[in-house]
Amino acid sequence: MKTIFEMINEPYVRKARVIPGLLVALPVLVPLLCVYGSKQPILTSLIGLLSGCGAIYALANVARGRGKRLEETLINKWGGMPTTIALRHRDNFFDNVSKLRYHAAITTKLGIPMPTVEEEEENPEKADDIYIGAVRRLRELTRSNKGLLLRENTTYGFHRNMLAMKPVGIFSCIVGIIYGLIISKIIQVVPPHLYPINFAKPGLSAGLTLLISISILSSWFLYFNESSVKRIGFVYAERLFECLPSLRSTAIRKKKL
């Protein structure tokens, strides 16, 4: 129980992992609680018990696991993480002045020599390995940053996990919409019939179910996509490298003989 509460209280976990999982389940949970909650207190208690016993933890970990798998696919498609791409000489995300300034800061602050243009052209794999190592070290040194950097990292994690949960979320929304149409009696199953007039007064439970399901479904299709994840990944990369000037130098200095 303590682990679950600690997980929910942690900003990154709550926003980037828990919320995507809950948004997937919401179109199904709303009609269950609205329609059967007052009539079936056992059902309400069961849902509360499952949530307390680890359902939230499970949803968060499913979102994280799917997000990590999606990230591996995106890395292969993009040719690297945005933080790696942004450091490459051959990429134009940063202007040359800023890129050289960040390279110099990484060398000075972290003690990691950055590849030159010629070295990167000669061996791009080795150059990327250096960039990845530098970013990993920089992330280690900025873990205590609870300001803008954490917010951008949380935003990236949220969008990545939402995109990863998209197929499940779309299915959940469709189930919610169908169920909302049935309980509002807009659709009659036996015998099959359609009553569009009931759209005018669907009822509170059906109305909430349809509103939430359609709204979330629209967001899956219109907003959560690969380009939004990539764009936010580059924004996070920019915030990360902006932390370099405020770091203490960790480079190993040779003692004078």
PDB file of C-alpha atoms in Angstrom, residues 38-232:
ATOM      1  CA  SER A  38     -25.687   3.031  -6.655  1.00  0.00           C
ATOM      2  CA  LYS A  39     -27.494  -0.231  -7.388  1.00  0.00           C
ATOM      3  CA  GLN A  40     -24.515  -2.509  -6.810  1.00  0.00           C
ATOM      4  CA  PRO A  41     -22.462  -1.235  -3.854  1.00  0.00           C
ATOM      5  CA  ILE A  42     -20.457  -4.462  -3.995  1.00  0.00           C
ATOM      6  CA  LEU A  43     -19.234  -3.485  -7.465  1.00  0.00           C
ATOM      7  CA  THR A  44     -18.177  -0.043  -6.215  1.00  0.00           C
ATOM      8  CA  SER A  45     -16.390  -1.621  -3.267  1.00  0.00           C
ATOM      9  CA  LEU A  46     -14.701  -4.134  -5.561  1.00  0.00           C
ATOM     10  CA  ILE A  47     -13.395  -1.384  -7.864  1.00  0.00           C
ATOM     11  CA  GLY A  48     -12.113   0.528  -4.844  1.00  0.00           C
ATOM     12  CA  LEU A  49     -10.492  -2.623  -3.470  1.00  0.00           C
ATOM     13  CA  LEU A  50      -8.795  -3.386  -6.788  1.00  0.00           C
ATOM     14  CA  SER A  51      -7.511   0.173  -7.000  1.00  0.00           C
ATOM     15  CA  GLY A  52      -6.145   0.001  -3.481  1.00  0.00           C
ATOM     16  CA  CYS A  53      -4.590  -3.433  -3.983  1.00  0.00           C
ATOM     17  CA  GLY A  54      -2.554  -2.538  -7.017  1.00  0.00           C
ATOM     18  CA  ALA A  55      -4.752  -1.875 -10.069  1.00  0.00           C
ATOM     19  CA  ILE A  56      -3.384   1.673 -10.308  1.00  0.00           C
ATOM     20  CA  TYR A  57       0.164   0.362  -9.917  1.00  0.00           C
ATOM     21  CA  ALA A  58      -0.469  -2.243 -12.620  1.00  0.00           C
ATOM     22  CA  LEU A  59      -1.930   0.313 -15.040  1.00  0.00           C
ATOM     23  CA  ALA A  60       1.038   2.615 -14.484  1.00  0.00           C
ATOM     24  CA  ASN A  61       3.522  -0.167 -15.167  1.00  0.00           C
ATOM     25  CA  VAL A  62       1.657  -1.312 -18.282  1.00  0.00           C
ATOM     26  CA  ALA A  63       1.792   2.266 -19.610  1.00  0.00           C
ATOM     27  CA  ARG A  64       5.502   2.506 -18.805  1.00  0.00           C
ATOM     28  CA  GLY A  65       6.309  -0.887 -20.355  1.00  0.00           C
ATOM     29  CA  ARG A  66       4.440  -0.121 -23.566  1.00  0.00           C
ATOM     30  CA  GLY A  67       6.015   3.330 -23.644  1.00  0.00           C
ATOM     31  CA  LYS A  68       9.536   1.913 -23.396  1.00  0.00           C
ATOM     32  CA  ARG A  69       8.863  -0.581 -26.183  1.00  0.00           C
ATOM     33  CA  LEU A  70       7.448   2.184 -28.376  1.00  0.00           C
ATOM     34  CA  GLU A  71      10.479   4.358 -27.627  1.00  0.00           C
ATOM     35  CA  GLU A  72      12.797   1.637 -28.956  1.00  0.00           C
ATOM     36  CA  THR A  73      10.797   1.581 -32.201  1.00  0.00           C
ATOM     37  CA  LEU A  74      10.850   5.380 -32.470  1.00  0.00           C
ATOM     38  CA  ILE A  75      14.619   5.498 -31.851  1.00  0.00           C
ATOM     39  CA  ASN A  76      15.176   3.125 -34.770  1.00  0.00           C
ATOM     40  CA  LYS A  77      12.829   5.166 -36.953  1.00  0.00           C
ATOM     41  CA  TRP A  78      14.250   8.572 -36.041  1.00  0.00           C
ATOM     42  CA  GLY A  79      17.853   7.411 -36.038  1.00  0.00           C
ATOM     43  CA  GLY A  80      18.361   8.132 -32.341  1.00  0.00           C
ATOM     44  CA  MET A  81      16.880   9.900 -29.341  1.00  0.00           C
ATOM     45  CA  PRO A  82      16.238  13.649 -29.754  1.00  0.00           C
ATOM     46  CA  THR A  83      19.003  14.324 -27.202  1.00  0.00           C
ATOM     47  CA  THR A  84      21.459  12.399 -29.400  1.00  0.00           C
ATOM     48  CA  ILE A  85      20.247  13.885 -32.669  1.00  0.00           C
ATOM     49  CA  ALA A  86      20.487  17.433 -31.284  1.00  0.00           C
ATOM     50  CA  LEU A  87      24.208  17.011 -30.495  1.00  0.00           C
ATOM     51  CA  ARG A  88      25.176  15.771 -33.964  1.00  0.00           C
ATOM     52  CA  HIS A  89      27.084  18.159 -36.186  1.00  0.00           C
ATOM     53  CA  ARG A  90      25.061  16.939 -39.158  1.00  0.00           C
ATOM     54  CA  ASP A  91      21.750  17.828 -37.526  1.00  0.00           C
ATOM     55  CA  ASN A  92      20.364  21.368 -37.662  1.00  0.00           C
ATOM     56  CA  PHE A  93      18.066  21.393 -34.602  1.00  0.00           C
ATOM     57  CA  PHE A  94      20.482  23.710 -32.772  1.00  0.00           C
ATOM     58  CA  ASP A  95      22.221  26.588 -34.507  1.00  0.00           C
ATOM     59  CA  ASN A  96      25.979  26.049 -34.871  1.00  0.00           C
ATOM     60  CA  VAL A  97      26.842  28.604 -32.185  1.00  0.00           C
ATOM     61  CA  SER A  98      24.633  26.923 -29.564  1.00  0.00           C
ATOM     62  CA  LYS A  99      25.752  23.441 -30.578  1.00  0.00           C
ATOM     63  CA  LEU A 100      29.445  24.301 -30.262  1.00  0.00           C
ATOM     64  CA  ARG A 101      28.734  26.014 -26.946  1.00  0.00           C
ATOM     65  CA  TYR A 102      27.011  22.890 -25.599  1.00  0.00           C
ATOM     66  CA  HIS A 103      29.822  20.678 -26.906  1.00  0.00           C
ATOM     67  CA  ALA A 104      32.379  22.864 -25.156  1.00  0.00           C
ATOM     68  CA  ALA A 105      30.350  22.841 -21.931  1.00  0.00           C
ATOM     69  CA  ILE A 106      30.085  19.039 -21.985  1.00  0.00           C
ATOM     70  CA  THR A 107      33.843  18.772 -22.436  1.00  0.00           C
ATOM     71  CA  THR A 108      34.521  21.285 -19.655  1.00  0.00           C
ATOM     72  CA  LYS A 109      31.844  20.284 -17.155  1.00  0.00           C
ATOM     73  CA  LEU A 110      31.689  16.525 -17.709  1.00  0.00           C
ATOM     74  CA  GLY A 111      35.193  15.825 -18.942  1.00  0.00           C
ATOM     75  CA  ILE A 112      33.890  14.106 -22.073  1.00  0.00           C
ATOM     76  CA  PRO A 113      35.626  15.285 -25.288  1.00  0.00           C
ATOM     77  CA  MET A 114      33.113  15.837 -28.071  1.00  0.00           C
ATOM     78  CA  PRO A 115      33.786  14.564 -31.626  1.00  0.00           C
ATOM     79  CA  THR A 116      34.736  17.088 -34.279  1.00  0.00           C
ATOM     80  CA  VAL A 117      32.869  17.347 -37.573  1.00  0.00           C
ATOM     81  CA  GLU A 118      35.538  15.237 -39.277  1.00  0.00           C
ATOM     82  CA  GLU A 119      35.510  12.583 -36.533  1.00  0.00           C
ATOM     83  CA  GLU A 120      31.730  12.324 -36.684  1.00  0.00           C
ATOM     84  CA  GLU A 121      31.780  11.946 -40.479  1.00  0.00           C
ATOM     85  CA  GLU A 122      34.487   9.299 -40.261  1.00  0.00           C
ATOM     86  CA  ASN A 123      32.785   7.229 -37.561  1.00  0.00           C
ATOM     87  CA  PRO A 124      29.169   8.308 -36.853  1.00  0.00           C
ATOM     88  CA  GLU A 125      28.474   5.237 -34.667  1.00  0.00           C
ATOM     89  CA  LYS A 126      31.340   6.078 -32.333  1.00  0.00           C
ATOM     90  CA  ALA A 127      30.266   9.715 -32.229  1.00  0.00           C
ATOM     91  CA  ASP A 128      26.704   8.715 -31.304  1.00  0.00           C
ATOM     92  CA  ASP A 129      28.068   6.478 -28.557  1.00  0.00           C
ATOM     93  CA  ILE A 130      29.870   9.481 -27.073  1.00  0.00           C
ATOM     94  CA  TYR A 131      26.748  11.637 -27.348  1.00  0.00           C
ATOM     95  CA  ILE A 132      24.626   8.976 -25.630  1.00  0.00           C
ATOM     96  CA  GLY A 133      27.167   8.632 -22.829  1.00  0.00           C
ATOM     97  CA  ALA A 134      27.337  12.386 -22.338  1.00  0.00           C
ATOM     98  CA  VAL A 135      23.544  12.681 -22.172  1.00  0.00           C
ATOM     99  CA  ARG A 136      23.329   9.797 -19.688  1.00  0.00           C
ATOM    100  CA  ARG A 137      25.890  11.481 -17.445  1.00  0.00           C
ATOM    101  CA  LEU A 138      24.138  14.824 -17.764  1.00  0.00           C
ATOM    102  CA  ARG A 139      20.828  13.258 -16.766  1.00  0.00           C
ATOM    103  CA  GLU A 140      22.473  11.717 -13.712  1.00  0.00           C
ATOM    104  CA  LEU A 141      23.737  15.118 -12.629  1.00  0.00           C
ATOM    105  CA  THR A 142      20.382  16.859 -13.146  1.00  0.00           C
ATOM    106  CA  ARG A 143      18.103  14.351 -11.385  1.00  0.00           C
ATOM    107  CA  SER A 144      17.678  16.785  -8.504  1.00  0.00           C
ATOM    108  CA  ASN A 145      16.330  19.452 -10.869  1.00  0.00           C
ATOM    109  CA  LYS A 146      12.647  19.738  -9.925  1.00  0.00           C
ATOM    110  CA  GLY A 147      11.893  22.757 -12.073  1.00  0.00           C
ATOM    111  CA  LEU A 148      11.354  23.200 -15.789  1.00  0.00           C
ATOM    112  CA  LEU A 149      13.543  20.224 -16.731  1.00  0.00           C
ATOM    113  CA  LEU A 150      11.405  17.806 -14.706  1.00  0.00           C
ATOM    114  CA  ARG A 151       8.230  19.257 -16.192  1.00  0.00           C
ATOM    115  CA  GLU A 152       9.517  18.809 -19.737  1.00  0.00           C
ATOM    116  CA  ASN A 153      10.669  15.270 -18.967  1.00  0.00           C
ATOM    117  CA  THR A 154       7.242  14.503 -17.474  1.00  0.00           C
ATOM    118  CA  THR A 155       5.516  15.943 -20.542  1.00  0.00           C
ATOM    119  CA  TYR A 156       7.653  13.772 -22.815  1.00  0.00           C
ATOM    120  CA  GLY A 157       6.944  10.653 -20.736  1.00  0.00           C
ATOM    121  CA  PHE A 158       3.209  11.393 -20.715  1.00  0.00           C
ATOM    122  CA  HIS A 159       2.988  11.831 -24.493  1.00  0.00           C
ATOM    123  CA  ARG A 160       5.171   8.782 -25.164  1.00  0.00           C
ATOM    124  CA  ASN A 161       3.066   6.571 -22.891  1.00  0.00           C
ATOM    125  CA  MET A 162      -0.203   7.951 -24.245  1.00  0.00           C
ATOM    126  CA  LEU A 163       0.902   7.149 -27.792  1.00  0.00           C
ATOM    127  CA  ALA A 164       1.917   3.663 -26.653  1.00  0.00           C
ATOM    128  CA  MET A 165      -1.508   3.113 -25.062  1.00  0.00           C
ATOM    129  CA  LYS A 166      -3.340   4.479 -28.105  1.00  0.00           C
ATOM    130  CA  PRO A 167      -4.628   1.143 -29.551  1.00  0.00           C
ATOM    131  CA  VAL A 168      -5.957   0.057 -26.152  1.00  0.00           C
ATOM    132  CA  GLY A 169      -7.389   3.510 -25.522  1.00  0.00           C
ATOM    133  CA  ILE A 170      -9.233   3.605 -28.848  1.00  0.00           C
ATOM    134  CA  PHE A 171     -10.756   0.193 -28.152  1.00  0.00           C
ATOM    135  CA  SER A 172     -11.814   1.324 -24.670  1.00  0.00           C
ATOM    136  CA  CYS A 173     -13.449   4.466 -26.091  1.00  0.00           C
ATOM    137  CA  ILE A 174     -15.331   2.492 -28.723  1.00  0.00           C
ATOM    138  CA  VAL A 175     -16.635   0.141 -26.033  1.00  0.00           C
ATOM    139  CA  GLY A 176     -17.686   3.165 -23.965  1.00  0.00           C
ATOM    140  CA  ILE A 177     -19.477   4.791 -26.922  1.00  0.00           C
ATOM    141  CA  ILE A 178     -21.333   1.602 -27.833  1.00  0.00           C
ATOM    142  CA  TYR A 179     -22.364   1.048 -24.225  1.00  0.00           C
ATOM    143  CA  GLY A 180     -23.434   4.690 -23.917  1.00  0.00           C
ATOM    144  CA  LEU A 181     -25.625   4.355 -27.022  1.00  0.00           C
ATOM    145  CA  ILE A 182     -27.211   1.227 -25.609  1.00  0.00           C
ATOM    146  CA  ILE A 183     -28.012   2.553 -22.115  1.00  0.00           C
ATOM    147  CA  SER A 184     -29.377   5.762 -23.631  1.00  0.00           C
ATOM    148  CA  LYS A 185     -31.605   3.557 -25.815  1.00  0.00           C
ATOM    149  CA  ILE A 186     -30.335   5.259 -28.953  1.00  0.00           C
ATOM    150  CA  ILE A 187     -29.446   1.766 -30.103  1.00  0.00           C
ATOM    151  CA  GLN A 188     -31.647  -1.208 -29.345  1.00  0.00           C
ATOM    152  CA  VAL A 189     -29.942  -4.558 -29.626  1.00  0.00           C
ATOM    153  CA  VAL A 190     -32.948  -6.933 -29.679  1.00  0.00           C
ATOM    154  CA  PRO A 191     -34.527  -6.393 -32.078  1.00  0.00           C
ATOM    155  CA  PRO A 192     -31.861  -4.223 -33.768  1.00  0.00           C
ATOM    156  CA  HIS A 193     -33.166  -0.689 -34.088  1.00  0.00           C
ATOM    157  CA  LEU A 194     -31.925   2.899 -34.040  1.00  0.00           C
ATOM    158  CA  TYR A 195     -33.665   5.740 -32.152  1.00  0.00           C
ATOM    159  CA  PRO A 196     -31.782   8.976 -33.029  1.00  0.00           C
ATOM    160  CA  ILE A 197     -34.424  11.019 -31.187  1.00  0.00           C
ATOM    161  CA  ASN A 198     -32.967   9.805 -27.877  1.00  0.00           C
ATOM    162  CA  PHE A 199     -29.855  11.874 -28.572  1.00  0.00           C
ATOM    163  CA  ALA A 200     -31.867  14.825 -27.229  1.00  0.00           C
ATOM    164  CA  LYS A 201     -32.218  13.241 -23.768  1.00  0.00           C
ATOM    165  CA  PRO A 202     -29.663  10.450 -23.317  1.00  0.00           C
ATOM    166  CA  GLY A 203     -29.748  10.600 -19.519  1.00  0.00           C
ATOM    167  CA  LEU A 204     -26.979  11.553 -17.111  1.00  0.00           C
ATOM    168  CA  SER A 205     -25.102   8.225 -17.086  1.00  0.00           C
ATOM    169  CA  ALA A 206     -25.246   7.735 -20.841  1.00  0.00           C
ATOM    170  CA  GLY A 207     -24.492  11.406 -21.492  1.00  0.00           C
ATOM    171  CA  LEU A 208     -21.358  11.331 -19.330  1.00  0.00           C
ATOM    172  CA  THR A 209     -20.234   8.062 -20.877  1.00  0.00           C
ATOM    173  CA  LEU A 210     -20.670   9.364 -24.428  1.00  0.00           C
ATOM    174  CA  LEU A 211     -19.101  12.754 -23.660  1.00  0.00           C
ATOM    175  CA  ILE A 212     -16.004  11.282 -21.991  1.00  0.00           C
ATOM    176  CA  SER A 213     -15.559   8.488 -24.518  1.00  0.00           C
ATOM    177  CA  ILE A 214     -15.921  10.768 -27.550  1.00  0.00           C
ATOM    178  CA  SER A 215     -13.639  13.438 -26.041  1.00  0.00           C
ATOM    179  CA  ILE A 216     -10.854  10.980 -25.231  1.00  0.00           C
ATOM    180  CA  LEU A 217     -11.279   9.244 -28.589  1.00  0.00           C
ATOM    181  CA  SER A 218     -10.879  12.593 -30.360  1.00  0.00           C
ATOM    182  CA  SER A 219      -7.659  13.264 -28.453  1.00  0.00           C
ATOM    183  CA  TRP A 220      -6.248   9.864 -29.461  1.00  0.00           C
ATOM    184  CA  PHE A 221      -6.823  10.633 -33.138  1.00  0.00           C
ATOM    185  CA  LEU A 222      -6.172  14.386 -33.274  1.00  0.00           C
ATOM    186  CA  TYR A 223      -3.343  14.972 -30.821  1.00  0.00           C
ATOM    187  CA  PHE A 224      -1.391  11.968 -29.615  1.00  0.00           C
ATOM    188  CA  ASN A 225       0.866  11.019 -32.505  1.00  0.00           C
ATOM    189  CA  GLU A 226       4.513  10.400 -33.322  1.00  0.00           C
ATOM    190  CA  SER A 227       5.244  13.977 -34.351  1.00  0.00           C
ATOM    191  CA  SER A 228       4.044  15.376 -31.009  1.00  0.00           C
ATOM    192  CA  VAL A 229       6.281  12.941 -29.101  1.00  0.00           C
ATOM    193  CA  LYS A 230       9.283  13.874 -31.255  1.00  0.00           C
ATOM    194  CA  ARG A 231       8.639  17.597 -30.912  1.00  0.00           C
ATOM    195  CA  ILE A 232       8.399  17.387 -27.128  1.00  0.00           C
TER     196      ILE A 232
END
